[in-house]
Every structure is written in structure tokens, then in C-alpha cells.
Coordinates of C-alpha atoms and ligand atoms in Angstrom, one line a residue:
M492 CA 206.3 93.2 100.3
K493 CA 205.7 90.5 103.0
E494 CA 206.6 93.2 105.7
Q495 CA 204.3 95.3 104.0
L496 CA 201.4 92.9 104.1
E497 CA 202.2 92.0 107.6
K498 CA 201.9 95.8 108.5
I499 CA 198.7 96.3 106.8
K500 CA 197.1 93.2 108.3
E501 CA 198.1 94.4 111.9
E502 CA 197.0 97.8 111.5
A503 CA 193.6 96.6 109.9
L504 CA 193.0 94.3 112.7
K505 CA 194.0 96.9 115.3
Q506 CA 191.5 99.3 113.7
I507 CA 188.8 96.7 113.7
A508 CA 189.3 95.8 117.6
A509 CA 189.1 99.4 118.3
S510 CA 185.7 100.2 116.4
D511 CA 182.6 100.9 118.4
A512 CA 180.2 101.8 115.6
L513 CA 179.0 99.9 112.5
E514 CA 180.0 102.9 110.2
K515 CA 183.5 102.7 111.3
L516 CA 183.5 98.8 110.3
N517 CA 182.3 99.8 107.0
D518 CA 185.0 102.7 106.7
I519 CA 187.8 100.1 107.6
R520 CA 186.3 97.6 105.1
V521 CA 186.5 100.3 102.2
S522 CA 190.0 101.5 103.3
Y523 CA 191.5 98.0 103.2
L524 CA 189.5 95.9 100.9
G525 CA 187.8 98.4 98.7
K526 CA 188.7 98.9 95.0
K527 CA 191.1 101.7 96.0
G528 CA 192.0 99.9 99.5
Q529 CA 195.3 99.0 100.6
L530 CA 195.3 95.4 100.2
T531 CA 194.0 95.8 96.6
S532 CA 196.6 98.2 95.7
L533 CA 199.4 95.9 97.3
L534 CA 198.2 93.1 94.7
K535 CA 198.9 95.6 92.0
G536 CA 202.5 95.4 93.1
M537 CA 202.5 91.5 92.3
K538 CA 204.1 92.3 88.8
D539 CA 207.4 93.0 90.7
V540 CA 207.5 89.6 92.5
S541 CA 209.3 87.0 91.0
P542 CA 207.3 84.5 89.4
E543 CA 208.3 81.7 91.5
E544 CA 207.5 83.8 94.8
R545 CA 204.1 85.0 93.1
P546 CA 201.7 81.9 94.2
K547 CA 203.1 82.1 97.8
V548 CA 202.4 85.8 97.9
G549 CA 199.3 85.7 96.3
Q550 CA 198.1 83.0 99.0
M551 CA 199.3 85.4 101.7
V552 CA 197.4 88.2 100.4
N553 CA 194.3 86.2 100.2
D554 CA 194.8 84.7 103.7
A555 CA 195.2 88.3 104.8
R556 CA 191.9 89.3 103.0
A557 CA 190.0 86.2 104.4
L558 CA 191.3 87.2 108.1
I559 CA 190.3 90.9 107.8
E560 CA 186.8 90.0 106.2
G561 CA 186.3 87.4 109.1
R562 CA 187.0 90.0 111.8
L563 CA 185.1 92.5 110.4
E564 CA 182.2 90.0 110.3
E565 CA 182.6 89.1 114.0
A566 CA 182.8 92.7 114.9
K567 CA 179.7 93.4 113.2
T568 CA 177.9 90.6 115.1
A569 CA 179.3 91.7 118.2
L570 CA 178.4 95.4 117.7
A571 CA 174.9 94.4 116.7
Q572 CA 174.4 92.0 119.9
K573 CA 175.7 95.0 122.0
A574 CA 173.4 97.4 120.4
R575 CA 170.3 95.1 120.9
E576 CA 171.2 94.5 124.5
E577 CA 171.3 98.2 125.2
Q578 CA 168.0 98.6 123.4
L579 CA 166.5 96.0 125.5
K580 CA 167.8 97.5 128.7
K581 CA 166.4 101.1 127.7
E582 CA 163.1 99.4 127.1
V583 CA 162.7 97.6 130.3
I584 CA 159.0 98.6 131.8
D585 CA 159.2 99.5 135.5
V586 CA 155.9 98.0 136.5
T587 CA 156.2 100.0 139.7
L588 CA 155.8 103.3 138.1
P589 CA 152.3 104.8 138.6
A590 CA 150.0 104.4 135.6
K591 CA 149.4 107.5 133.1
K592 CA 146.0 109.1 134.2
T593 CA 143.4 109.7 131.6
E594 CA 142.2 113.1 131.4
A595 CA 138.7 113.2 132.1
G596 CA 137.7 116.6 131.0
H597 CA 135.1 118.8 132.7
S598 CA 131.6 119.5 132.6
H599 CA 130.8 122.7 130.6
P600 CA 129.2 125.9 132.6
N601 CA 126.3 125.7 130.5
T602 CA 125.6 121.9 131.5
I603 CA 126.2 122.7 135.2
A604 CA 123.8 125.6 135.0
L605 CA 121.3 123.6 133.0
E606 CA 121.3 120.8 135.5
E607 CA 120.9 123.2 138.3
V608 CA 117.8 124.9 136.6
E609 CA 116.5 121.3 135.8
R610 CA 117.0 120.3 139.3
I611 CA 115.1 123.3 140.8
F612 CA 112.2 122.7 138.4
I613 CA 112.0 119.0 138.7
G614 CA 111.8 119.6 142.4
M615 CA 108.7 121.8 141.8
G616 CA 107.0 119.0 139.5
Y617 CA 107.9 120.0 136.1
E618 CA 108.8 117.7 133.4
V619 CA 111.9 118.2 131.1
V620 CA 110.9 118.1 127.5
E621 CA 112.5 118.5 124.1
G622 CA 111.5 120.1 120.7
P623 CA 113.2 120.0 117.5
E624 CA 116.0 122.6 116.4
V625 CA 114.8 122.5 112.7
E626 CA 111.3 124.0 113.0
Y627 CA 108.4 125.1 111.2
D628 CA 107.9 128.9 110.7
E629 CA 104.3 127.9 111.7
Y630 CA 105.4 126.8 115.2
N631 CA 108.5 129.2 115.7
F632 CA 106.3 132.2 115.0
E633 CA 102.7 132.0 113.5
K634 CA 101.2 129.9 116.5
L635 CA 103.0 132.2 118.7
N636 CA 101.2 135.1 117.5
I637 CA 103.9 136.4 115.3
P638 CA 102.3 136.5 111.7
K639 CA 104.4 137.3 108.8
G640 CA 105.2 141.0 108.8
H641 CA 105.1 141.3 112.6
P642 CA 107.9 143.5 113.9
A643 CA 109.0 140.9 116.5
R644 CA 110.4 138.8 113.6
D645 CA 113.1 141.4 113.1
E646 CA 114.6 140.8 116.4
Q647 CA 114.8 137.1 115.5
D648 CA 116.0 136.8 112.2
T649 CA 117.2 133.2 111.8
F650 CA 118.5 130.6 109.4
Y651 CA 115.9 129.5 106.8
I652 CA 115.9 125.9 105.2
N653 CA 113.1 127.4 102.8
D654 CA 110.1 129.4 103.1
S655 CA 108.3 127.3 106.0
I656 CA 111.3 125.6 107.7
L657 CA 114.0 127.5 109.7
L658 CA 116.2 126.8 112.6
R659 CA 114.3 127.7 115.7
S660 CA 115.0 131.4 117.2
Q661 CA 113.7 130.5 120.3
T662 CA 112.5 127.4 122.3
S663 CA 108.8 128.8 122.7
P664 CA 107.5 126.7 119.7
V665 CA 108.0 123.8 122.4
Q666 CA 105.0 125.4 124.3
V667 CA 102.9 125.0 121.2
R668 CA 104.0 121.3 120.5
T669 CA 103.4 120.4 124.1
M670 CA 99.9 122.2 124.1
E671 CA 99.0 120.5 120.9
Q672 CA 99.3 117.0 122.5
G673 CA 96.2 117.8 124.5
K674 CA 97.4 116.3 127.5
L675 CA 96.4 118.7 130.3
P676 CA 97.5 120.1 132.9
I677 CA 101.1 121.1 131.7
R678 CA 103.9 121.8 133.9
M679 CA 107.3 121.7 131.8
I680 CA 110.4 123.0 131.1
A681 CA 112.2 122.7 127.4
P682 CA 115.9 123.4 127.4
G683 CA 117.6 123.7 123.8
R684 CA 119.7 125.2 121.4
V685 CA 118.3 128.3 119.4
F686 CA 119.8 130.1 116.4
R687 CA 119.7 133.7 115.3
S688 CA 121.7 135.5 112.6
D689 CA 123.7 137.4 114.8
E690 CA 127.4 138.5 114.7
V691 CA 129.6 137.0 117.4
D692 CA 130.8 139.2 120.1
A693 CA 131.2 139.3 123.9
T694 CA 127.4 139.0 124.4
H695 CA 126.1 137.3 121.2
S696 CA 126.4 134.1 119.2
P697 CA 124.4 132.8 116.1
S698 CA 123.8 129.8 118.2
F699 CA 122.9 129.8 122.0
H700 CA 120.7 127.9 124.5
Q701 CA 117.3 129.0 126.1
I702 CA 115.2 127.1 128.8
E703 CA 111.5 127.5 127.9
G704 CA 108.9 127.0 130.9
L705 CA 105.1 126.5 130.6
V706 CA 102.4 125.9 133.0
I707 CA 98.8 125.3 132.0
D708 CA 96.1 124.4 134.3
K709 CA 92.7 125.6 135.8
G710 CA 92.9 128.7 137.7
I711 CA 96.5 129.7 137.0
T712 CA 97.3 133.4 137.9
F713 CA 100.1 135.9 137.6
A714 CA 100.6 135.1 141.4
D715 CA 101.6 131.6 140.3
L716 CA 104.0 133.0 137.9
K717 CA 105.5 135.6 140.3
G718 CA 105.9 132.9 143.1
T719 CA 107.4 130.3 140.8
L720 CA 110.2 132.5 139.3
E721 CA 110.9 134.1 142.9
E722 CA 111.4 130.7 144.1
F723 CA 113.6 129.8 141.2
A724 CA 115.8 132.9 141.5
K725 CA 116.4 132.4 145.2
E726 CA 117.4 128.7 144.5
M727 CA 119.6 129.7 141.7
F728 CA 121.2 132.7 142.9
G729 CA 120.8 132.6 146.7
T730 CA 118.0 133.1 149.3
E731 CA 118.8 136.9 149.5
T732 CA 117.8 137.5 146.0
K733 CA 115.1 139.8 145.3
V734 CA 113.0 139.7 141.9
K735 CA 111.4 142.6 140.0
F736 CA 108.7 142.2 137.4
R737 CA 109.1 145.1 134.8
P738 CA 106.3 145.3 132.2
H739 CA 107.2 144.3 128.6
H740 CA 105.9 142.8 125.4
F741 CA 105.8 139.5 124.2
P742 CA 103.4 138.4 121.2
F743 CA 102.4 135.2 122.8
T744 CA 101.8 136.2 126.6
E745 CA 99.5 139.0 127.8
P746 CA 100.5 140.6 130.3
S747 CA 104.3 140.0 129.8
A748 CA 107.2 141.1 131.9
E749 CA 110.7 140.9 132.0
V750 CA 112.4 139.7 135.3
D751 CA 115.3 141.3 137.1
V752 CA 117.1 139.7 140.0
S753 CA 118.9 141.9 142.6
C754 CA 122.6 141.7 141.9
F755 CA 124.0 138.9 143.8
K756 CA 127.7 140.5 143.6
C757 CA 126.6 143.6 145.6
G758 CA 123.4 142.8 146.9
G759 CA 121.7 145.6 144.8
K760 CA 123.8 148.5 146.1
G761 CA 125.3 148.9 142.6
C762 CA 128.6 147.6 141.1
R763 CA 130.4 147.2 138.0
F764 CA 128.8 143.7 137.6
C765 CA 125.1 145.2 137.4
K766 CA 126.3 148.2 135.8
G767 CA 125.6 150.4 138.9
S768 CA 121.6 149.6 138.7
G769 CA 121.8 147.0 141.7
W770 CA 119.7 144.6 139.1
I771 CA 120.3 142.1 136.5
E772 CA 117.8 141.0 133.9
I773 CA 117.6 137.3 133.6
L774 CA 114.4 136.3 131.7
G775 CA 111.0 137.0 129.8
C776 CA 107.7 135.8 131.0
G777 CA 104.0 136.3 130.9
M778 CA 100.5 134.8 131.1
V779 CA 99.8 132.6 127.9
H780 CA 98.0 134.8 125.5
P781 CA 94.2 133.4 125.1
H782 CA 94.8 133.4 121.3
V783 CA 97.9 131.3 121.5
L784 CA 95.7 128.8 123.7
E785 CA 92.9 128.7 121.1
M786 CA 95.3 127.9 118.4
C787 CA 96.6 124.9 120.4
N788 CA 93.0 123.8 121.0
I789 CA 92.9 124.9 124.7
D790 CA 89.8 126.7 125.8
P791 CA 91.0 129.9 127.4
D792 CA 87.8 130.3 129.5
E793 CA 88.6 127.1 131.1
Y794 CA 92.5 127.1 131.3
S795 CA 95.0 129.6 131.7
G796 CA 98.9 129.5 132.1
F797 CA 102.2 131.4 132.3
A798 CA 105.3 130.9 130.4
F799 CA 108.8 132.0 130.6
G800 CA 112.1 131.9 128.8
V801 CA 115.5 132.1 130.1
G802 CA 118.8 132.5 128.3
L803 CA 121.0 129.5 129.5
E804 CA 124.4 131.3 128.6
R805 CA 123.1 134.6 130.4
I806 CA 122.5 132.4 133.5
A807 CA 125.9 130.5 133.3
L808 CA 127.7 133.9 132.7
L809 CA 126.2 135.4 135.6
K810 CA 126.6 132.6 138.0
Y811 CA 130.0 132.0 137.3
E812 CA 131.1 135.7 136.7
I813 CA 132.4 135.1 133.2
D814 CA 132.8 138.3 131.2
D815 CA 132.8 137.0 127.5
M816 CA 130.3 134.6 126.0
R817 CA 133.0 133.7 123.4
L818 CA 134.8 131.6 126.1
L819 CA 131.9 129.3 126.4
Y820 CA 132.4 127.9 122.9
E821 CA 136.1 127.4 122.8
N822 CA 136.3 124.5 124.9
D823 CA 139.3 125.1 126.2
V824 CA 139.7 122.6 129.2
R825 CA 141.9 125.2 131.1
F826 CA 138.7 127.4 131.2
L827 CA 136.3 124.8 131.8
K828 CA 138.1 123.3 134.7
Q829 CA 137.4 126.5 136.7
F830 CA 133.8 125.6 137.3
Ligands
LIG1256 N1 111.1 133.5 123.4 C1 111.5 134.8 124.1 C2 112.8 135.2 123.3 O1 113.4 134.5 122.9 C3 111.6 134.8 125.3 C4 110.3 134.4 126.1 C5 109.7 135.6 126.7 C6 109.7 133.4 126.5 C7 108.5 135.4 127.4 C8 108.7 133.1 127.0 C9 107.8 134.1 127.5 O2 108.0 131.7 127.2 O3 106.8 134.2 128.2 O4 113.1 136.4 123.4

């Protein structure tokens, strides 16, 4: 029995010394000191030992147990220490490494185009003003010569809060708000978000942006309108750009026109970009209707003016040659970074 004990002890100590993981130490503990462990089963053989020998052998078994337990504990501490040292080594911070860069994002093409439009008009002495996105029917339609039942309302169906309040379908109500303030002359642009109950596709969105323009003063004529918008088009799309005024109808201007610019891609020869026509439509405009002036308490015999409305997305898509409006609303930085 003594030899057996000696053998178990030696074997256990050898295994402990060779252990390189805490789990292994635990396995060793179980296999020697556990309920069914080797040392425990050795104790069960005590009944075969002579009564005189029993205390001595018992003492030896206990000593062996204590020794193994002690070594297990030491090995455990040593392993834990080693693990901690390794972790600390791994976590050492190399202060000479370059710092992580914060991704700064990128201006949206709409923003870039708007800033360009604002720069051009501010340069011509215009003020930039704002109006509310939630607007009265009265301002969005009535005071722009679009009474209830007018066919122009069909093209600008929008989202209604109630009978008299809606999400503005155009920035034109800012014209009315500015004129009502009664400070003349007026030279302003009003950029902002507008809404229509349109389905989303490559050229439509239920929410987009317009830039309204309004000039009211004594003696303003259609020539001023033409000169101003031609200057704008040249600054925006290049000095070679030609403009064309096509007669059109808007309820709040008379006469009214739509403005085309010569295709800046092909110079007017006709290409895929301008659908072969050589021209690209960019805005609507006209001389402010005398009835609109009257509704805003401005005397049409004394004052006259012109107005225009530009689709911001349209300008951005044209300028940056983007072929799908939906790309503008996804806010994918990889897309935005191209402009
Ligand atoms: N508000 C018009 C629209 O959304 C665009 C427009 C046309 C604005 C002519 C104007 C204008 O100021 O004079 O279709």
C-alpha cells in the first residue's frame, strides 16, 4: 500500500507540474482527490491494513493529500499570474500608432447646389428667407390665385392636416408671406422643403425642395426677369449656357414661362442627357399677377415684380449628372463622397 501511495503521489505531482491550464488542474484534482479519485479509493483499502499500521498509513495518506492540494493551489496561482501577465502584454498601448480618424461625412449634393444658388443670388443683392413647411391652404393656394376647385390644385395634391392646414406643395406661399409684411422693395429667395402626394420613382418623391424667388419694385419688367435668370443660368451651369423662355401658365404670374437651358453636356447638339432636344427645363417663372399683388396689399399700378420657382433636386441631379432621385435620399456616404 505504501508503494502504491508513493506512486500515486509522484504521478499526481508530475501531472500538476506539466499542467498549462486551469481546467487541467481541475481534472487532476477530480481524478486524485475527488469522490471517486485514486487517493480516495486507496483509503477504502485501509480495512486490509493491520490495526497497528493504520494510524501511520492514515497519516501518510493525509500528508499526500495535503501535498497534492498544496501543489494544485500553487500551480493555480502561478497559472493565473502568467495569464494576467500575458493579458497585460497584449493590452500594451503603442502610443506611437496614428490616431483613429473620425469619419467627417460629406455635404449632400442638395446642400452643395443650394449653397451655390444662394451664393449667386446673394451676389445680386437678394435676401434668403424662410417660410413654414406646415402652411395654411390660404397661403399655399388661395392667395396665389388658386381658389378651391381650380384645376391647378390637382397637380399639387398634398398632405392635409385639416381643411385649412396642409404641408405646403410649393415654396410660393413664402412670396405671399413676404409681400404681406409690407416692406418694399423685395428681393428675396426662399429655399425649403415641399410635399406632394406623389409615388416614389426615379424622378418623383413625396418630399423634395424648391427655391422660390421674388422681386417687387417700381418699374420691374419682364426684361429684368429674363436678364436675372439668364445671369443665374450662366453662373450655375457655365458661361456658354443659353436660356430659352417658353410661354406657360401659372395661376399667380401673368405672363408666365418655363425656362430651358441649353444642354451643358452636349452644348445643345442633342444627347441622351437632354433626350435629343438640346434643351433642359429648369424652372417656372413669370410676372407677379396684379390680383396677387392686390391680395397682398400692394398697389399693382405702382409696383410690379417677377417670381420664379426652381426645383433644387432637379438642379442637383443635372449639375452632378445623377440619374436617379432616390439616391439623394439614401444618405449613403459612398454616394455622397462623389460630389
Ligand atoms: N410653384 C410652382 C410649382 O411648384 C413653380 C413656380 C412657377 C414658381 C412660377 C414661381 C413662378 O414663383 O413664378 O410648380
